[in-house]
Tab-separated table of C-alpha atoms in Angstrom:
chain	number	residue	atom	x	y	z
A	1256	UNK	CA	2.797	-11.578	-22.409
A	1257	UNK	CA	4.171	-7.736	-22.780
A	1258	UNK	CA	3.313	-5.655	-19.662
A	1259	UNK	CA	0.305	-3.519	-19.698
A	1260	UNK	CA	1.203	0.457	-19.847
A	1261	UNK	CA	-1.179	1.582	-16.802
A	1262	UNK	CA	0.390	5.084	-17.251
A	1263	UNK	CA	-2.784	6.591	-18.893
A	1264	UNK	CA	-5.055	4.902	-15.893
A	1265	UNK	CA	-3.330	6.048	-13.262
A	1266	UNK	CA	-1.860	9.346	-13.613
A	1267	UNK	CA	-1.308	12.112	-10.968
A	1268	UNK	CA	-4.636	12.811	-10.996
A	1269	UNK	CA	-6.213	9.888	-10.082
A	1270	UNK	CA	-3.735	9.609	-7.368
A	1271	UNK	CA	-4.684	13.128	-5.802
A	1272	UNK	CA	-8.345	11.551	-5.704
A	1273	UNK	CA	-8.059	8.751	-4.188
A	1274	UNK	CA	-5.545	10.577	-1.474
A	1275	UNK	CA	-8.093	13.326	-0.882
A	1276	UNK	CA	-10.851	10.430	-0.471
A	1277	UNK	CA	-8.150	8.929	1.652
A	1278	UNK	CA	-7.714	11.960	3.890
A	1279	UNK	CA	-11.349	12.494	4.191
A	1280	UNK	CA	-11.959	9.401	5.552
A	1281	UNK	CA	-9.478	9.351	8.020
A	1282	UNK	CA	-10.067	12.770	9.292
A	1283	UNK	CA	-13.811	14.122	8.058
A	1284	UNK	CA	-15.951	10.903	7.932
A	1285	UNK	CA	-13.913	8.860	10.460
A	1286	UNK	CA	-14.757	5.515	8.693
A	1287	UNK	CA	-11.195	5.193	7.298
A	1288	UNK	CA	-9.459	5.683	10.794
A	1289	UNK	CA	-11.611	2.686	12.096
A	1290	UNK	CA	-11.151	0.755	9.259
A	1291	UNK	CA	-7.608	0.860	10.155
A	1292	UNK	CA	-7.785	0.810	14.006
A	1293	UNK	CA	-9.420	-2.893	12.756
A	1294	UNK	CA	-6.808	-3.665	10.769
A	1295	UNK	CA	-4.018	-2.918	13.047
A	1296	UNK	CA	-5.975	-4.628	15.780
A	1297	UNK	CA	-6.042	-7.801	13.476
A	1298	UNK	CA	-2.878	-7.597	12.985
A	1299	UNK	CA	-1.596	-7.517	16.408
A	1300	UNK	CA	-4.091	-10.165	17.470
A	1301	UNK	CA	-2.563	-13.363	15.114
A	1302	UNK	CA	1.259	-12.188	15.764
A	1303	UNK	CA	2.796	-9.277	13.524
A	1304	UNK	CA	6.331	-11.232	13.140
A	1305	UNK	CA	6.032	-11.372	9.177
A	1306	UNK	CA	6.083	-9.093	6.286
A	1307	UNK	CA	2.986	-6.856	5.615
A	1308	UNK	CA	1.747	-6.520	2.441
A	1309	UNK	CA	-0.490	-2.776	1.395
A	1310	UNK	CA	-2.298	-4.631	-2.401
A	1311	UNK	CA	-2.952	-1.852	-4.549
A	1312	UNK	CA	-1.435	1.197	-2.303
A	1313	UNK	CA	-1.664	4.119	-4.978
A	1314	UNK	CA	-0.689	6.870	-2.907
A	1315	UNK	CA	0.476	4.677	-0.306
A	1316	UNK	CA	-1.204	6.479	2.762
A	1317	UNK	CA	-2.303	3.411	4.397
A	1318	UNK	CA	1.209	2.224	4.076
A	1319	UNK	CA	2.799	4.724	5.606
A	1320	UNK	CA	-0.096	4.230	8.817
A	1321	UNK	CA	0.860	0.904	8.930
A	1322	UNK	CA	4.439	1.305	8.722
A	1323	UNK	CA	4.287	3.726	11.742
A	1324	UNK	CA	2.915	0.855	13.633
A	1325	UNK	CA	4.696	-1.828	12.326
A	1326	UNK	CA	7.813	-0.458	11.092
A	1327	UNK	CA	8.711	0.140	7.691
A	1328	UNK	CA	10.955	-2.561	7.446
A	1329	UNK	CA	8.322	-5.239	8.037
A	1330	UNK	CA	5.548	-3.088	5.239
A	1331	UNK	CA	5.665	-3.029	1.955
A	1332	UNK	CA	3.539	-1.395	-0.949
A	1333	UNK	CA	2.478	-3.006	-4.342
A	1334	UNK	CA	0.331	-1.212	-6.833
A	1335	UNK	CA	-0.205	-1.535	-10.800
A	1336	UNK	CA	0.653	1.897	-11.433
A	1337	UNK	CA	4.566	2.287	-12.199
A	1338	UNK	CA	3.644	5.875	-11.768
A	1339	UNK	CA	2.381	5.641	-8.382
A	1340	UNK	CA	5.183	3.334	-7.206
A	1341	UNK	CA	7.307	5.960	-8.467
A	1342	UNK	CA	5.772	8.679	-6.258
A	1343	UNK	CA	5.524	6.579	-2.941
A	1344	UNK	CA	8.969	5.677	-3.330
A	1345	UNK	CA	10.432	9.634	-3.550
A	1346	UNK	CA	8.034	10.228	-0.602
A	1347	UNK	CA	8.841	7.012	1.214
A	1348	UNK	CA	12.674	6.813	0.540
A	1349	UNK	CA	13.015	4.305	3.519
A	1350	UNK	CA	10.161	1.917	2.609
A	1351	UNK	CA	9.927	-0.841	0.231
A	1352	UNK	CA	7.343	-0.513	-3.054
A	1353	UNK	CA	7.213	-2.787	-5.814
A	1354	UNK	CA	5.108	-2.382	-9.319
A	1355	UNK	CA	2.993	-5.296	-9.638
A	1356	UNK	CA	4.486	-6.847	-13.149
A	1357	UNK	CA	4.206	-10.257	-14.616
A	1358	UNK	CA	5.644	-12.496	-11.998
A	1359	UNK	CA	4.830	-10.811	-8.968
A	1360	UNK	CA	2.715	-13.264	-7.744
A	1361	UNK	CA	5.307	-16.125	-8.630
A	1362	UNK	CA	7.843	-14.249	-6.818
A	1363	UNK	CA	6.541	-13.276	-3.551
A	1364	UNK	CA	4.537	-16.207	-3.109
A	1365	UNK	CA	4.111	-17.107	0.828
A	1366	UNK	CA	6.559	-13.905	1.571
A	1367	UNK	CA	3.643	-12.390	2.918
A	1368	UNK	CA	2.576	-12.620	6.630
A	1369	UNK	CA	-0.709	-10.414	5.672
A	1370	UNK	CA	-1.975	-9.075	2.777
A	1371	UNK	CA	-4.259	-6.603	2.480
């Protein structure tokens, strides 16, 4: 099955929206930043000795939190947009992104300590 062009979807845009919602909720609303207090809490709580896995990052924002806690070695970022990949990976030189393609799931089966 050929791989879906998602260019059209999920252009620069879209990414600027969904960062600005991003930013508000972290810093206006406050609902984001407990979301990912949570999160990290959860985390912590069941052992944080695997890989972390950010579904659907677009901007990757919420990577980059969780990489500050967790270290980017041990987070990683997966979105449908090649686009977005693209631009988390020239802002996030040192962390690992990956476009989710046919065979993702295949290949990174069990890889995954969390996934969120």
């Amino acid at each position: 099955m050929p791989e879906k062009n998602n260019n059209s979807t999920y252009n620069l845009f879209y990414q600027r929206i969904i960062g600005t919602k991003t930013l508000l909720g972290r810093k206006l609303l406050n609902y984001k930043q407990r979301e990912i207090e949570y999160i990290i809490s959860f985390i912590r709580s069941s052992g944080n000795s695997g890989l972390i896995m950010d579904m659907g990052c677009s901007t990757g924002q919420f990577t980059r939190v969780l990489a500050s806690e967790f270290g980017e070695s041990h987070v990683h970022g997966a979105d449908i947009s090649k686009k977005s990949i693209e631009r988390c990976q020239k802002i996030n030189p040192m962390m690992t992104f990956r476009h989710i393609g046919n065979g993702f799931y295949r290949e990174n089966e069990g890889k995954y300590q969390h996934v969120l």
